[in-house]
Every structure is written in C-alpha cells, then in structure tokens.
Amino acid sequence: MGGGPGGYVAAIRAAQLGLTTAIIDQDKLGGI
C-alpha cells in the first residue's frame, strides 16, 4: 500500500480489522 494520505488511513483501518499491513513509499512517509 502506498504511503500517501489515503494509503496511510487505509493501512490503519485494515489493521483495526485484524489484517496485516505494510506501507511502502519511495521517500518519506506521507507520499505527496
């Protein structure tokens, strides 16, 4: 999942639902 604003929120929600997540971004977390 990307590290932009949408990916970050999606990863948090997926983790809340019990899924394992990984955020991958080329540079700093936050995407943009």
Short mmCIF file of C-alpha atoms in Angstrom, two decimals:
data_model
loop_
_atom_site.label_atom_id
_atom_site.label_comp_id
_atom_site.label_asym_id
_atom_site.label_seq_id
_atom_site.Cartn_x
_atom_site.Cartn_y
_atom_site.Cartn_z
CA MET A 1 0.00 0.00 0.00
CA GLY A 2 1.24 3.49 -0.74
CA GLY A 3 2.40 5.89 1.90
CA GLY A 4 0.22 8.81 0.85
CA PRO A 5 -2.70 10.13 2.89
CA GLY A 6 -5.18 7.56 1.55
CA GLY A 7 -2.84 4.59 1.91
CA TYR A 8 -1.91 5.59 5.45
CA VAL A 9 -5.56 5.77 6.55
CA ALA A 10 -6.38 2.53 4.71
CA ALA A 11 -3.50 0.74 6.46
CA ILE A 12 -4.70 1.90 9.87
CA ARG A 13 -8.26 0.74 9.14
CA ALA A 14 -7.07 -2.61 7.78
CA ALA A 15 -5.00 -3.14 10.94
CA GLN A 16 -8.05 -2.30 13.07
CA LEU A 17 -9.89 -5.07 11.20
CA GLY A 18 -7.13 -7.54 12.07
CA LEU A 19 -5.30 -7.55 8.74
CA THR A 20 -1.53 -7.38 8.42
CA THR A 21 -0.42 -4.28 6.55
CA ALA A 22 2.76 -2.79 5.15
CA ILE A 23 3.22 0.76 3.94
CA ILE A 24 5.83 1.14 1.21
CA ASP A 25 6.94 4.52 -0.06
CA GLN A 26 9.96 5.67 -2.07
CA ASP A 27 10.79 8.57 0.19
CA LYS A 28 9.37 9.88 3.46
CA LEU A 29 6.07 8.60 4.81
CA GLY A 30 3.30 10.81 3.54
CA GLY A 31 3.60 10.37 -0.21
CA ILE A 32 2.79 13.74 -1.66
#
